[in-house]
Coordinates of C-alpha atoms in Angstrom, one line a residue:
M1 CA -34.2 7.5 95.7
M2 CA -34.4 9.2 99.1
G3 CA -34.6 7.1 102.2
E4 CA -37.9 8.6 103.3
E5 CA -39.5 7.2 100.2
I6 CA -38.9 3.6 101.2
I7 CA -38.7 4.1 105.0
T8 CA -40.0 6.6 107.5
E9 CA -38.1 8.7 110.0
E10 CA -39.9 6.9 112.8
Q11 CA -38.7 3.6 111.5
C12 CA -35.2 4.9 111.2
E13 CA -35.4 5.9 114.9
R14 CA -36.4 2.3 115.8
I15 CA -33.6 0.9 113.6
L16 CA -31.0 3.2 115.1
A17 CA -32.1 2.5 118.7
R18 CA -31.8 -1.3 118.1
Y19 CA -28.4 -0.7 116.4
L20 CA -27.1 1.3 119.3
L21 CA -28.3 -1.1 121.9
D22 CA -26.5 -3.9 120.0
E23 CA -23.3 -1.8 119.4
N24 CA -23.1 -0.6 123.0
A25 CA -24.1 -4.0 124.5
V26 CA -26.6 -2.4 126.9
S27 CA -29.9 -3.7 128.1
E28 CA -33.4 -2.8 127.0
I29 CA -33.8 -0.9 130.3
Q30 CA -31.2 1.6 129.1
D31 CA -33.1 2.1 125.8
S32 CA -34.6 5.4 127.0
K33 CA -31.2 6.9 127.8
I34 CA -29.9 6.0 124.3
K35 CA -32.9 7.7 122.7
E36 CA -32.3 10.8 124.9
N37 CA -28.7 11.1 123.6
T38 CA -29.5 10.4 120.0
N39 CA -30.6 12.7 117.2
I40 CA -31.0 11.7 113.5
T41 CA -29.7 14.5 111.2
S42 CA -30.5 12.8 107.9
F43 CA -31.1 9.4 106.2
S44 CA -31.0 8.3 102.6
S45 CA -31.1 5.1 100.6
R46 CA -29.3 3.8 97.5
L47 CA -30.7 1.1 95.3
I48 CA -28.3 -1.8 95.0
D49 CA -27.0 -2.1 91.4
N50 CA -27.6 -5.8 90.6
Q51 CA -31.2 -6.6 91.5
C52 CA -31.1 -9.8 89.4
E53 CA -29.4 -11.6 92.2
G54 CA -32.4 -11.0 94.5
L55 CA -35.4 -12.0 92.4
I56 CA -38.0 -11.3 95.1
G57 CA -38.2 -7.7 96.2
E58 CA -35.9 -4.7 95.9
Q59 CA -32.7 -4.2 97.8
F60 CA -31.1 -1.0 99.2
F61 CA -28.3 0.4 101.3
L62 CA -29.7 2.7 104.0
T63 CA -27.4 5.3 105.5
I64 CA -28.4 7.1 108.7
K65 CA -26.4 10.2 109.9
Y66 CA -26.9 11.0 113.6
H67 CA -25.6 12.6 116.7
Y68 CA -24.9 10.4 119.7
K69 CA -23.5 11.9 122.9
L70 CA -22.7 15.1 120.9
E71 CA -20.6 13.2 118.3
S72 CA -21.5 13.0 114.6
K73 CA -21.8 9.4 113.4
L74 CA -23.0 7.3 110.5
A75 CA -24.5 3.9 110.3
S76 CA -25.2 1.8 107.2
F77 CA -27.8 -1.0 106.8
F78 CA -29.1 -3.4 104.2
V79 CA -32.8 -3.1 103.4
K80 CA -35.1 -5.4 101.5
I81 CA -38.6 -4.3 100.6
L82 CA -41.4 -6.3 98.9
S83 CA -42.0 -4.0 96.0
K84 CA -45.1 -4.1 93.8
S85 CA -43.2 -2.8 90.8
N86 CA -43.1 -6.4 89.5
E87 CA -46.6 -7.7 90.1
I88 CA -45.8 -11.3 89.3
M89 CA -42.8 -11.5 91.6
Y90 CA -44.9 -9.7 94.3
R91 CA -47.6 -12.4 94.0
I92 CA -45.1 -15.2 94.1
A93 CA -43.6 -13.7 97.2
K94 CA -47.0 -13.6 98.8
E95 CA -47.8 -17.2 97.8
I96 CA -44.6 -18.6 99.4
R97 CA -44.9 -16.1 102.3
A98 CA -41.4 -15.0 101.6
F99 CA -41.2 -11.9 103.8
E100 CA -43.4 -13.5 106.5
N101 CA -40.9 -16.4 106.7
E102 CA -37.9 -14.1 106.9
S103 CA -39.6 -11.8 109.5
F104 CA -40.2 -14.9 111.6
F105 CA -36.6 -16.1 111.2
Y106 CA -35.0 -12.8 112.3
G107 CA -37.8 -11.6 114.6
K108 CA -38.5 -14.8 116.5
Y109 CA -36.3 -17.7 115.8
I110 CA -32.9 -16.1 116.0
P111 CA -33.8 -14.1 119.2
Y112 CA -35.1 -17.3 120.8
L113 CA -31.8 -19.1 120.0
Q114 CA -29.8 -16.2 121.3
E115 CA -31.7 -16.2 124.5
E116 CA -30.7 -19.8 125.0
G117 CA -27.0 -18.9 124.5
F118 CA -26.6 -19.7 120.7
P119 CA -24.4 -17.0 119.1
C120 CA -25.9 -17.4 115.6
T121 CA -22.9 -15.8 114.0
Y122 CA -23.8 -17.4 110.6
V123 CA -26.4 -14.8 109.9
P124 CA -26.4 -11.0 109.7
K125 CA -27.7 -9.0 112.7
S126 CA -31.2 -7.8 112.3
Y127 CA -32.6 -4.4 113.3
F128 CA -36.2 -4.1 111.9
F129 CA -38.7 -6.5 110.3
E130 CA -42.2 -6.2 109.2
S131 CA -44.2 -8.2 106.6
E132 CA -42.9 -6.2 103.7
I133 CA -39.6 -4.7 104.9
I134 CA -36.5 -6.1 106.6
V135 CA -33.5 -4.2 107.8
L136 CA -30.2 -6.1 108.4
E137 CA -26.6 -5.5 109.1
D138 CA -24.6 -4.1 106.2
L139 CA -22.3 -7.1 105.7
V140 CA -20.6 -5.4 102.7
G141 CA -19.4 -2.7 105.1
S142 CA -18.0 -5.5 107.2
S143 CA -15.9 -6.8 104.3
Y144 CA -18.2 -9.6 103.3
K145 CA -18.9 -10.0 99.6
S146 CA -20.9 -12.1 97.2
L147 CA -19.0 -13.9 94.5
G148 CA -21.7 -13.1 92.0
K149 CA -24.1 -15.3 90.1
N150 CA -23.3 -18.7 88.9
V151 CA -19.8 -19.1 90.2
S152 CA -18.2 -22.5 90.5
L153 CA -16.8 -22.8 94.0
D154 CA -13.5 -24.4 94.9
I155 CA -12.9 -26.9 97.7
N156 CA -11.9 -24.3 100.3
H157 CA -15.1 -22.2 99.7
C158 CA -17.1 -25.4 99.9
Y159 CA -15.6 -26.4 103.2
K160 CA -16.1 -23.1 104.8
C161 CA -19.8 -22.9 103.7
L162 CA -20.5 -26.4 104.7
E163 CA -19.0 -25.6 108.1
T164 CA -21.4 -22.7 108.3
I165 CA -24.4 -24.7 107.2
A166 CA -23.6 -27.4 109.8
R167 CA -23.7 -24.7 112.6
F168 CA -27.0 -23.5 111.3
H169 CA -28.5 -27.0 111.3
A170 CA -26.9 -28.0 114.6
D171 CA -28.4 -25.0 116.3
S172 CA -31.9 -26.2 115.1
M173 CA -31.3 -29.6 116.6
L174 CA -29.8 -28.4 119.8
F175 CA -32.5 -25.8 120.3
E176 CA -35.1 -28.5 120.2
L177 CA -33.1 -30.8 122.5
K178 CA -32.5 -28.0 125.0
K179 CA -36.2 -26.9 125.0
S180 CA -37.3 -30.5 125.4
K181 CA -35.0 -31.0 128.4
D182 CA -36.2 -27.7 130.0
L183 CA -39.9 -28.4 129.4
A184 CA -39.8 -32.1 130.2
W185 CA -41.6 -33.0 127.0
E186 CA -40.6 -33.3 123.3
Y187 CA -40.3 -29.8 121.8
K188 CA -40.7 -29.5 118.1
L189 CA -40.4 -26.4 115.9
S190 CA -43.2 -27.7 113.7
E191 CA -45.6 -27.8 116.7
A192 CA -44.3 -24.6 118.4
F193 CA -44.7 -22.5 115.2
P194 CA -47.5 -24.2 113.1
E195 CA -48.3 -20.9 111.4
V196 CA -44.8 -21.1 109.8
F197 CA -44.2 -24.8 109.2
E198 CA -47.6 -26.3 108.9
H199 CA -49.6 -23.7 107.1
H200 CA -51.7 -25.1 104.3
I201 CA -52.3 -22.8 101.3
E202 CA -55.2 -23.6 99.1
E203 CA -54.1 -25.2 95.8
E204 CA -55.6 -22.4 93.7
Q205 CA -53.5 -19.9 95.6
N206 CA -50.3 -21.6 94.5
V207 CA -50.9 -21.0 90.8
L208 CA -47.8 -19.0 90.0
V209 CA -45.3 -21.2 91.8
A210 CA -46.8 -24.3 90.1
K211 CA -46.5 -22.5 86.7
Y212 CA -42.9 -21.6 87.4
Y213 CA -42.0 -25.2 87.9
E214 CA -44.3 -26.5 85.1
Y215 CA -42.6 -24.3 82.4
G216 CA -39.1 -25.0 83.9
I217 CA -39.8 -28.7 83.4
R218 CA -41.1 -28.1 79.9
G219 CA -37.9 -26.2 79.1
L220 CA -35.7 -29.1 80.4
K221 CA -37.6 -31.5 78.2
K222 CA -36.7 -29.3 75.2
L223 CA -33.1 -29.2 76.2
I224 CA -33.0 -33.0 76.6
E225 CA -34.3 -33.3 72.9
L226 CA -31.3 -31.0 71.9
L227 CA -28.7 -33.3 73.3
P228 CA -26.6 -35.4 70.9
E229 CA -28.8 -38.4 69.8
D230 CA -25.9 -40.8 69.8
T231 CA -25.1 -40.2 73.5
I232 CA -28.6 -40.4 75.1
E233 CA -31.9 -42.3 74.8
V234 CA -34.1 -39.2 74.5
E235 CA -37.5 -40.9 74.8
Q236 CA -36.6 -43.0 77.7
F237 CA -34.9 -40.1 79.4
V238 CA -38.0 -37.9 79.1
K239 CA -40.2 -40.8 80.2
L240 CA -38.2 -41.4 83.4
F241 CA -38.0 -37.7 84.1
E242 CA -41.7 -37.3 83.9
E243 CA -42.4 -40.3 86.1
T244 CA -40.0 -39.0 88.8
I245 CA -41.5 -35.5 88.6
H246 CA -44.9 -36.9 89.5
K247 CA -43.4 -38.9 92.5
I248 CA -41.5 -35.9 94.0
P249 CA -44.2 -34.8 96.5
E250 CA -44.6 -38.4 97.7
I251 CA -40.9 -38.9 98.0
Q252 CA -40.3 -35.6 99.9
A253 CA -43.2 -36.4 102.3
E254 CA -41.8 -39.8 103.0
G255 CA -38.3 -38.4 103.4
N256 CA -39.6 -36.0 106.1
K257 CA -41.2 -38.9 108.0
K258 CA -38.2 -41.3 107.7
Y259 CA -35.4 -39.0 108.5
K260 CA -34.7 -36.3 111.1
T261 CA -35.6 -32.8 110.0
V262 CA -34.0 -29.5 110.8
L263 CA -34.6 -25.9 109.9
T264 CA -33.3 -25.7 106.3
H265 CA -32.5 -22.6 104.3
N266 CA -33.8 -24.3 101.1
D267 CA -32.1 -21.8 98.6
L268 CA -28.4 -22.0 99.0
W269 CA -27.2 -20.7 95.7
C270 CA -24.1 -18.5 95.5
S271 CA -26.1 -15.2 95.8
N272 CA -27.3 -16.2 99.2
I273 CA -23.8 -16.8 100.6
L274 CA -21.4 -14.0 101.6
Y275 CA -17.7 -14.6 102.2
K276 CA -15.0 -12.8 104.2
Y277 CA -11.3 -13.2 103.5
A278 CA -8.2 -13.0 105.6
N279 CA -5.2 -10.9 104.5
D280 CA -3.7 -13.9 102.7
K281 CA -6.9 -14.2 100.6
N282 CA -8.0 -17.4 102.3
V283 CA -11.6 -17.8 103.2
E284 CA -12.0 -16.6 106.8
S285 CA -15.8 -16.9 107.3
C286 CA -19.1 -16.9 105.5
K287 CA -22.7 -15.9 106.4
L288 CA -26.0 -17.1 105.0
I289 CA -28.7 -14.6 103.8
D290 CA -32.2 -14.6 102.4
F291 CA -34.2 -16.9 104.6
Q292 CA -37.4 -16.5 102.6
T293 CA -37.9 -20.2 101.8
I294 CA -37.1 -21.7 105.2
T295 CA -38.8 -25.0 106.0
L296 CA -38.2 -28.2 108.0
K297 CA -36.5 -30.9 105.9
P298 CA -33.7 -33.5 106.4
P299 CA -30.3 -31.6 106.5
I300 CA -29.1 -33.4 103.3
V301 CA -31.5 -31.2 101.3
D302 CA -29.5 -28.1 102.1
V303 CA -26.2 -29.9 101.7
L304 CA -27.0 -31.3 98.3
G305 CA -28.7 -28.1 97.2
F306 CA -25.5 -26.2 98.0
I307 CA -23.3 -28.6 96.2
Y308 CA -25.5 -28.9 93.1
L309 CA -26.1 -25.2 92.8
N310 CA -22.6 -23.9 93.2
T311 CA -20.2 -26.4 91.7
R312 CA -19.6 -28.0 88.3
K313 CA -20.1 -31.7 87.5
T314 CA -16.4 -32.5 87.1
F315 CA -15.8 -31.1 90.6
R316 CA -18.8 -33.0 92.0
D317 CA -17.6 -36.3 90.5
I318 CA -14.4 -36.0 92.5
H319 CA -15.5 -34.3 95.7
T320 CA -19.2 -35.0 96.5
V321 CA -18.5 -38.0 98.9
D322 CA -15.8 -36.0 100.7
L323 CA -18.0 -32.9 101.0
I324 CA -20.9 -35.0 102.4
S325 CA -18.6 -36.6 104.9
Q326 CA -17.0 -33.3 105.8
Y327 CA -20.4 -31.7 106.5
Y328 CA -21.2 -34.5 108.9
T329 CA -17.8 -34.0 110.6
Y330 CA -18.6 -30.4 111.2
L331 CA -22.1 -31.3 112.4
T332 CA -20.7 -33.9 114.8
K333 CA -18.3 -31.3 116.2
N334 CA -21.2 -28.9 117.0
I335 CA -23.5 -31.6 118.5
E336 CA -20.8 -33.1 120.7
A337 CA -19.5 -29.7 121.9
A338 CA -22.9 -29.2 123.4
G339 CA -22.6 -32.5 125.3
Y340 CA -24.7 -34.8 123.1
N341 CA -23.8 -38.0 121.3
V342 CA -24.3 -37.3 117.6
Q343 CA -25.1 -40.9 116.8
E344 CA -28.2 -40.5 119.1
V345 CA -29.2 -37.2 117.5
I346 CA -28.6 -38.1 113.8
S347 CA -26.5 -41.1 113.0
F348 CA -24.1 -41.2 110.1
G349 CA -26.0 -44.3 108.8
E350 CA -29.3 -42.3 108.8
F351 CA -27.6 -39.4 107.1
Q352 CA -26.2 -41.6 104.4
K353 CA -29.6 -43.2 103.8
S354 CA -31.2 -39.7 103.5
F355 CA -28.6 -38.9 100.8
E356 CA -29.4 -42.0 98.8
F357 CA -33.2 -41.5 99.2
L358 CA -33.4 -37.7 98.4
R359 CA -30.5 -37.2 96.0
L360 CA -32.5 -37.4 92.8
T361 CA -35.3 -35.1 94.0
C362 CA -32.7 -32.6 95.1
K363 CA -31.0 -32.8 91.8
I364 CA -34.3 -32.1 89.9
H365 CA -35.1 -29.1 92.0
C366 CA -31.6 -27.7 91.5
I367 CA -31.5 -28.2 87.8
I368 CA -34.9 -26.4 87.4
D369 CA -33.6 -23.5 89.4
R370 CA -30.2 -23.5 87.7
S371 CA -31.7 -23.5 84.3
F372 CA -33.3 -20.2 85.2
T373 CA -30.5 -18.5 87.3
L374 CA -28.1 -19.2 84.4
I375 CA -30.1 -16.9 82.1
P376 CA -28.0 -13.8 81.5
D377 CA -29.0 -10.6 83.5
D378 CA -29.5 -8.5 80.3
L379 CA -32.3 -10.9 79.3
Y380 CA -33.9 -10.7 82.7
V381 CA -33.8 -6.8 82.6
E382 CA -35.0 -6.7 79.1
N383 CA -38.0 -8.8 79.9
S384 CA -38.9 -7.0 83.1
R385 CA -40.1 -3.8 81.4
S386 CA -43.8 -4.8 81.5
E387 CA -45.9 -7.4 83.3
A388 CA -46.8 -9.0 79.9
T389 CA -43.2 -9.5 78.8
F390 CA -42.1 -10.7 82.2
S391 CA -45.0 -13.2 82.4
N392 CA -44.1 -14.7 79.1
F393 CA -40.4 -14.7 80.1
I394 CA -40.9 -16.6 83.3
F395 CA -43.8 -18.8 82.2
E396 CA -45.1 -19.6 78.7
G397 CA -42.1 -18.3 76.7
R398 CA -39.4 -19.9 79.0
P399 CA -39.1 -23.3 77.3
D400 CA -38.4 -21.7 73.9
M401 CA -36.1 -19.1 75.5
M402 CA -34.1 -21.9 77.2
A403 CA -33.8 -23.8 73.9
K404 CA -32.7 -20.6 72.1
L405 CA -30.0 -20.0 74.8
F406 CA -28.9 -23.6 74.6
R407 CA -28.2 -23.1 70.8
R408 CA -26.6 -19.7 71.0
N409 CA -25.0 -19.3 74.4
D410 CA -21.9 -21.4 74.9
V411 CA -21.8 -21.1 78.7
Y412 CA -25.5 -22.0 79.1
K413 CA -25.1 -24.9 76.7
E414 CA -22.0 -26.3 78.4
I415 CA -23.4 -26.1 82.0
M416 CA -26.9 -27.3 81.2
T417 CA -25.5 -30.2 79.1
E418 CA -23.4 -31.5 82.0
E419 CA -26.3 -30.9 84.4
L420 CA -28.6 -33.0 82.2
F421 CA -26.1 -35.8 81.8
E422 CA -25.7 -35.9 85.6
L423 CA -29.5 -36.2 85.9
K424 CA -29.5 -38.9 83.3
T425 CA -27.0 -40.9 85.3
L426 CA -29.2 -40.7 88.4
L427 CA -32.3 -41.6 86.5
F428 CA -30.9 -44.5 84.5
V429 CA -28.3 -46.0 86.7
E430 CA -28.9 -45.3 90.4
K431 CA -32.7 -44.6 90.6
T432 CA -32.0 -44.5 94.4
C433 CA -35.0 -42.4 95.4
F434 CA -37.7 -44.6 94.0
P435 CA -39.7 -46.1 96.9

């Protein structure tokens, strides 16, 4: 596909101007001089091979060839567009305001933080953003890479990502504190940007998102019934599961009132985390991508989401307490480096209580998502050929498909079995999130 089919030359000029301003560290006042010395010779785009990792929209690499100060140069970018080729995913993206959220994040939130002196190195640089197209730094060209779908991270990858998540969360807290001090009144992101954080969508407009979760829950019930009968009380398991599902909105709302909230990513599975490695193969840094589901929640939601979505149960049994503590250590370092007492911003006691209160709801959200992301890519591609087949794949046909995979796919069965037994433990033994 040629670049001009997904992006215009005028847009490329704006992207390149922003890129050159950033690369040359010059001010906006010098923008006109850059444009005078720049001439685009060609631009083209290439569809990224594995589109299953980014379920909403299509992803491309954009290459712009240009002359700058009489020298021939090339710049590469990452492009996401909200395509209508999959009508259902397009409608889901519109329901959750996916591209609007990400445009806000890159177009307003990050620039505001940078104006206040926050480096924000945990995200890619942004060059262009509208409601249905976003152009970002090409992190692949900067040696960052995704580990692919459904990896099980080791302890070093977990530490580095939790360090990054802690910086992301700390900036949210520190930004509110700094603005409150400057303005002499309590500044809250929820009040500063109500169109992002407090928008209320009519219930009937949320039909597809509700259906996605409804059929995911039905599929999990089928999997519970396929577990060995001598190891689990199926009827009681399903009963407790259903009771908890109904309480989730109430628990989440109470959690937001009881505990400090920050800007959360809300979708920290492996495909939304890119890693860079040192020469000795050790993890050097990581960046977070895909901020389409940002919201305000207690930070433990991102921490647990990351742990549940990217590790195996045997690993979690050993390391969860350590990972939770390590995250808080990283958070403390960031808060106190800015001159604040972390205990006054978010105490460790409050953080522990939020873990106990929200652990089960986080686990349920993650197991629903993981039951879908574990589906092999070839099945996703096969069922994406028409709107009718995709609708059946993601909604009505999903429970039977999950049961079929559980019987025939050893990897799916192994991971979902351990996920369900972990859920069973939380439901039967701890029950910590019940008010």
